[in-house]
């Protein structure tokens, strides 16, 4: 096995360079640095800076290895430089594959991933903003071997999901893992003795409008436990659900009308937990956490989620302790952190106003380790 990684040019240096290493055993614990390191150290002149040049993503084509990196143009926003190599050691700079707009997509793009889905190419990157939360964006379009030509774009997640990486597995699936940032203070993270988790793997595809679609891996069904199911009914009020778990998978379908909300991980007195809601009038999906004193950022997470006239609202919700992942219709995602104070915060309730539920399924999820 071989890895390409970002290093620095020397002790105490903040100049980023790209290096190569080879695994020396099956456990992937020990690695041997390539004698030619760094294999890439020259930041493209167009960048106008030397500090931000990192996170290589490499793939193979018929004419050699290709690599994109996270970078920026001083004062103008993100840039993805493109390289080609016959051997992973000697790299030829092919130019900027795409450059960004600092106002729309932030000042620095990191952790780029670039791959083909069907007959289109997809780029996603994690963007650093000066005036708002760092965000992951995706773009689909065409690639001519040198330049990427965008056609459709969007936000990959409107919450705590950041710096995702993807692979193509042996089944031909494009699988993505994301890092879920913390919502609590640094001191609370230190006291807890851990920080950050990985999201459930997602399978990526494009729909007929070239929008990025996300679904959880089919293997997740293998750890489903007790099952609760509700059939079609109008929603004008609250329906409590007794699922008794802080680890669950919920899938529900609603008519595109009225207001619908799902409250989960609630204490017996209704405190704690979070509310997931969608409003037909605003066409927005919102996640609101109930006890704001637990979090650094108390603002709700809001994702625009417009439904076509013939669409239903299809929600996928995953809860696992402090982790809350929501995907609506495969294309709108909000990931949040909620930190239930004890195992008794298992209240689950569905409410609606002028809404109609088509179906709802909830599974308690089993531990992945026996």
XYZ file of C-alpha atoms in Angstrom:
370
model
C 0.000 0.000 0.000
C 1.077 3.543 -0.806
C -0.152 6.833 0.613
C 0.306 10.402 -0.536
C -0.010 12.851 2.325
C 0.601 16.460 3.254
C 3.723 17.180 5.287
C 5.629 20.343 6.154
C 8.930 21.476 4.731
C 10.719 21.146 8.081
C 10.453 21.366 11.885
C 8.335 24.332 12.936
C 7.461 25.150 9.321
C 3.966 25.970 8.105
C 4.892 25.480 4.428
C 2.907 22.497 3.184
C 4.367 19.894 0.801
C 3.232 16.507 -0.528
C 5.020 13.309 0.429
C 4.889 9.588 -0.315
C 5.093 6.565 1.998
C 4.721 2.796 1.658
C 3.240 0.458 4.240
C 5.678 -2.099 5.611
C 3.174 -4.537 7.137
C -0.356 -5.825 6.881
C -1.559 -3.855 9.912
C -0.859 -0.468 8.220
C 0.742 0.826 11.424
C 4.301 1.171 10.107
C 5.185 3.246 7.033
C 8.423 3.984 5.199
C 8.928 7.456 3.746
C 9.991 7.663 0.103
C 13.608 8.835 -0.322
C 12.505 11.460 -2.869
C 10.225 13.247 -0.399
C 8.791 15.754 -0.761
C 7.473 14.599 -4.141
C 5.707 17.940 -4.654
C 6.690 21.176 -2.960
C 6.108 24.027 -5.402
C 2.815 25.835 -4.896
C 1.401 27.133 -8.221
C 2.461 30.734 -8.793
C -1.152 31.764 -9.448
C -1.854 31.021 -5.779
C 0.180 33.970 -4.513
C 0.793 32.246 -1.160
C 2.801 29.367 0.313
C 0.825 28.213 3.338
C -2.344 26.468 2.051
C -1.483 23.565 -0.257
C -2.787 20.269 1.113
C -5.039 17.201 1.153
C -4.090 15.244 -1.993
C -6.736 13.150 -3.762
C -5.325 10.713 -6.331
C -6.880 8.517 -9.029
C -5.704 6.508 -12.022
C -6.422 7.127 -15.725
C -5.040 5.374 -18.828
C -2.255 7.957 -19.211
C -1.100 7.954 -15.588
C -1.916 9.079 -12.093
C -3.874 12.284 -11.488
C -3.979 14.365 -8.327
C -5.958 17.348 -7.084
C -5.115 19.387 -3.991
C -6.803 21.912 -1.743
C -5.455 25.413 -2.318
C -6.422 29.068 -2.638
C -5.623 32.179 -4.611
C -4.666 35.007 -2.277
C -7.657 37.365 -2.023
C -9.757 35.515 -4.619
C -10.970 32.282 -3.010
C -10.438 28.573 -3.445
C -8.568 26.776 -6.211
C -8.068 23.122 -7.136
C -4.702 22.579 -8.914
C -4.405 19.489 -11.141
C -1.325 17.262 -11.540
C -0.330 14.154 -13.517
C 2.414 11.589 -12.847
C 3.614 8.314 -14.390
C 4.893 6.952 -11.071
C 3.483 8.983 -8.124
C 6.910 10.615 -7.680
C 7.397 13.044 -10.570
C 4.382 15.334 -10.891
C 3.510 17.613 -13.826
C 1.375 20.667 -13.083
C -1.553 20.863 -15.531
C -2.992 24.149 -14.280
C -5.920 25.170 -12.096
C -8.718 22.643 -12.663
C -11.238 25.096 -11.214
C -11.101 28.390 -9.335
C -13.723 29.732 -6.962
C -15.644 32.804 -5.903
C -14.649 33.889 -2.399
C -18.123 35.307 -1.669
C -19.976 32.133 -2.675
C -17.608 29.296 -1.812
C -15.189 30.739 0.752
C -11.540 31.755 0.784
C -9.859 28.313 1.001
C -10.849 24.878 -0.339
C -9.526 21.826 1.501
C -10.068 18.055 1.351
C -11.139 17.965 -2.331
C -12.534 14.719 -3.769
C -12.993 14.350 -7.533
C -14.594 11.341 -9.204
C -16.956 10.171 -11.924
C -20.594 9.209 -11.353
C -22.207 7.881 -14.514
C -21.201 10.185 -17.358
C -20.622 13.226 -15.117
C -17.795 14.241 -12.809
C -18.319 15.360 -9.223
C -16.101 17.594 -7.112
C -16.741 18.212 -3.458
C -14.554 20.224 -1.117
C -14.592 21.618 2.395
C -14.493 25.395 2.405
C -13.116 27.788 4.991
C -15.174 30.963 5.369
C -14.290 34.086 7.306
C -17.891 35.178 7.898
C -19.761 31.901 8.493
C -19.354 28.248 9.420
C -17.018 26.175 7.271
C -19.102 24.235 4.748
C -18.843 21.284 2.360
C -19.930 22.062 -1.216
C -20.441 19.763 -4.204
C -20.333 20.520 -7.929
C -21.261 18.230 -10.840
C -20.243 18.803 -14.450
C -17.879 17.793 -17.236
C -14.109 17.288 -17.193
C -11.971 17.647 -20.339
C -8.783 16.287 -18.789
C -7.507 19.725 -17.765
C -10.456 21.843 -16.694
C -13.622 21.041 -14.777
C -16.757 22.678 -16.214
C -19.467 23.056 -13.522
C -23.139 22.542 -14.315
C -24.946 21.994 -10.986
C -23.874 22.697 -7.425
C -25.096 22.682 -3.858
C -24.304 22.336 -0.171
C -23.513 18.781 0.903
C -24.574 19.258 4.532
C -26.006 22.164 6.538
C -24.699 21.066 9.925
C -21.629 19.566 11.578
C -20.502 17.311 8.703
C -17.025 18.259 7.422
C -13.950 17.055 5.528
C -15.532 13.930 3.983
C -13.458 11.456 1.985
C -14.661 8.837 -0.470
C -13.590 5.622 -2.173
C -14.977 3.302 -4.820
C -15.507 -0.124 -3.253
C -15.350 -3.599 -4.806
C -19.063 -3.361 -5.674
C -18.532 -0.175 -7.668
C -20.218 1.986 -5.040
C -18.898 5.470 -4.327
C -18.756 5.512 -0.514
C -18.269 8.675 1.537
C -17.260 9.081 5.182
C -17.524 12.430 6.957
C -16.056 13.857 10.145
C -18.687 15.105 12.603
C -17.407 18.082 14.530
C -18.274 18.751 18.162
C -20.943 21.168 19.337
C -19.659 21.447 22.908
C -16.866 23.571 24.316
C -13.186 22.645 24.201
C -13.142 22.176 27.976
C -16.091 19.774 27.776
C -14.329 17.809 25.046
C -11.200 17.574 27.203
C -13.247 16.445 30.205
C -15.008 13.807 28.095
C -11.610 12.533 26.893
C -12.751 12.281 23.278
C -13.645 14.560 20.401
C -15.169 13.986 16.982
C -16.707 10.933 15.336
C -17.179 9.527 11.843
C -20.597 9.595 10.202
C -22.322 6.494 8.847
C -20.945 5.734 5.340
C -23.076 7.135 2.514
C -23.470 5.870 -1.051
C -23.288 8.685 -3.618
C -25.118 9.008 -6.935
C -26.581 11.707 -9.186
C -30.273 12.120 -9.967
C -31.782 13.085 -13.335
C -31.093 16.780 -12.593
C -27.409 16.057 -11.806
C -27.948 16.717 -8.103
C -25.900 14.783 -5.577
C -27.907 12.025 -3.891
C -26.894 10.346 -0.617
C -28.116 7.090 0.924
C -26.794 5.045 3.815
C -25.046 1.784 3.003
C -27.296 -1.278 2.748
C -25.181 -3.019 5.394
C -26.752 -0.752 8.024
C -29.936 -2.855 7.875
C -27.953 -5.737 9.356
C -27.915 -4.139 12.818
C -31.620 -3.273 12.974
C -33.431 -4.459 16.086
C -36.952 -3.915 17.420
C -39.264 -2.386 14.810
C -42.131 0.103 15.224
C -44.372 0.933 12.259
C -47.178 3.420 11.642
C -49.471 3.556 8.632
C -51.019 6.422 6.682
C -52.882 9.045 8.704
C -53.568 12.755 8.936
C -51.418 14.735 11.376
C -53.012 17.486 13.447
C -51.468 17.173 16.874
C -48.937 14.938 18.594
C -48.354 11.198 18.328
C -45.952 9.894 21.000
C -43.786 6.917 20.057
C -42.184 4.673 22.660
C -38.986 3.362 21.071
C -36.829 3.360 24.181
C -33.463 3.851 22.528
C -30.778 6.432 21.868
C -29.673 4.422 18.833
C -32.293 4.285 16.125
C -33.015 4.519 12.414
C -36.201 6.245 11.295
C -37.647 6.390 7.794
C -40.839 8.321 7.148
C -42.797 9.637 4.185
C -45.179 12.607 4.271
C -47.350 14.451 1.782
C -45.828 17.774 0.718
C -48.273 19.857 2.735
C -48.626 21.637 6.061
C -46.072 21.417 8.829
C -44.529 18.276 10.258
C -42.067 17.861 13.128
C -40.270 15.005 14.819
C -38.974 15.396 18.366
C -36.432 12.861 19.600
C -33.996 12.075 22.441
C -36.333 13.906 24.823
C -36.308 13.659 28.600
C -39.573 12.810 30.373
C -40.260 16.514 31.018
C -39.766 17.385 27.340
C -36.343 18.950 27.800
C -33.201 18.078 25.903
C -33.306 16.408 22.522
C -33.952 17.981 19.161
C -36.802 18.789 16.796
C -36.638 18.057 13.072
C -39.240 20.012 11.115
C -40.333 20.791 7.567
C -42.732 23.546 6.530
C -44.468 23.535 3.149
C -44.824 27.333 3.273
C -41.097 27.999 3.569
C -39.842 24.772 1.939
C -37.198 24.509 4.658
C -35.889 21.636 6.744
C -34.837 22.713 10.252
C -33.108 21.072 13.213
C -33.563 22.845 16.555
C -31.910 21.628 19.765
C -33.956 22.052 22.928
C -31.351 22.824 25.616
C -29.114 25.526 24.170
C -26.999 25.722 27.339
C -25.162 22.567 26.250
C -23.824 23.970 23.009
C -21.351 26.500 21.698
C -23.682 27.296 18.796
C -27.355 27.501 19.750
C -28.676 28.519 16.334
C -30.958 26.086 14.454
C -29.573 24.350 11.371
C -31.704 25.232 8.340
C -31.561 23.636 4.884
C -33.629 24.818 1.921
C -35.585 21.760 0.777
C -38.012 22.432 -2.044
C -40.292 19.622 -3.173
C -41.759 19.271 -6.651
C -45.537 18.996 -7.009
C -45.354 15.219 -7.441
C -42.850 14.591 -4.605
C -43.339 13.390 -1.056
C -41.174 14.419 1.890
C -38.998 11.374 2.548
C -36.951 11.562 5.740
C -34.093 9.348 6.869
C -33.034 9.971 10.475
C -30.156 8.271 12.296
C -29.646 8.809 16.025
C -26.666 7.354 17.871
C -26.047 8.950 21.245
C -24.825 12.462 20.518
C -24.966 12.030 16.732
C -28.000 13.032 14.690
C -27.955 12.576 10.898
C -30.880 13.630 8.700
C -31.190 13.186 4.936
C -34.317 14.421 3.141
C -35.170 12.920 -0.247
C -31.554 11.874 -0.585
C -30.408 15.399 -1.417
C -30.701 17.659 1.647
C -28.603 16.782 4.674
C -28.310 18.180 8.189
C -25.992 16.595 10.735
C -26.115 17.742 14.352
C -24.800 16.906 17.842
C -27.229 16.734 20.790
C -25.472 15.122 23.857
C -28.356 13.531 25.828
C -27.418 13.775 29.536
C -28.499 10.208 30.366
C -29.853 7.000 28.857
C -33.413 7.943 29.823
C -33.677 10.606 27.119
C -35.504 8.347 24.679
C -38.745 10.267 24.119
C -39.906 10.338 20.489
C -42.958 12.212 19.222
C -44.422 13.150 15.851
C -46.484 16.321 15.434
C -48.211 17.924 12.496
C -50.468 20.754 11.378
C -52.359 20.208 8.144
C -49.956 17.377 7.387
C -50.378 13.781 6.265
C -48.090 10.869 6.981
C -47.864 8.095 4.416
C -45.685 5.751 6.475
C -43.215 5.649 9.347
C -40.742 2.950 10.366
C -38.424 3.069 13.377
C -35.790 0.495 14.254
C -33.751 0.306 17.428
C -30.164 -0.231 16.310
C -27.801 -2.813 17.743
C -24.120 -2.192 18.570
C -21.814 -2.848 15.609
C -19.443 -4.683 17.966
C -20.790 -7.821 19.686
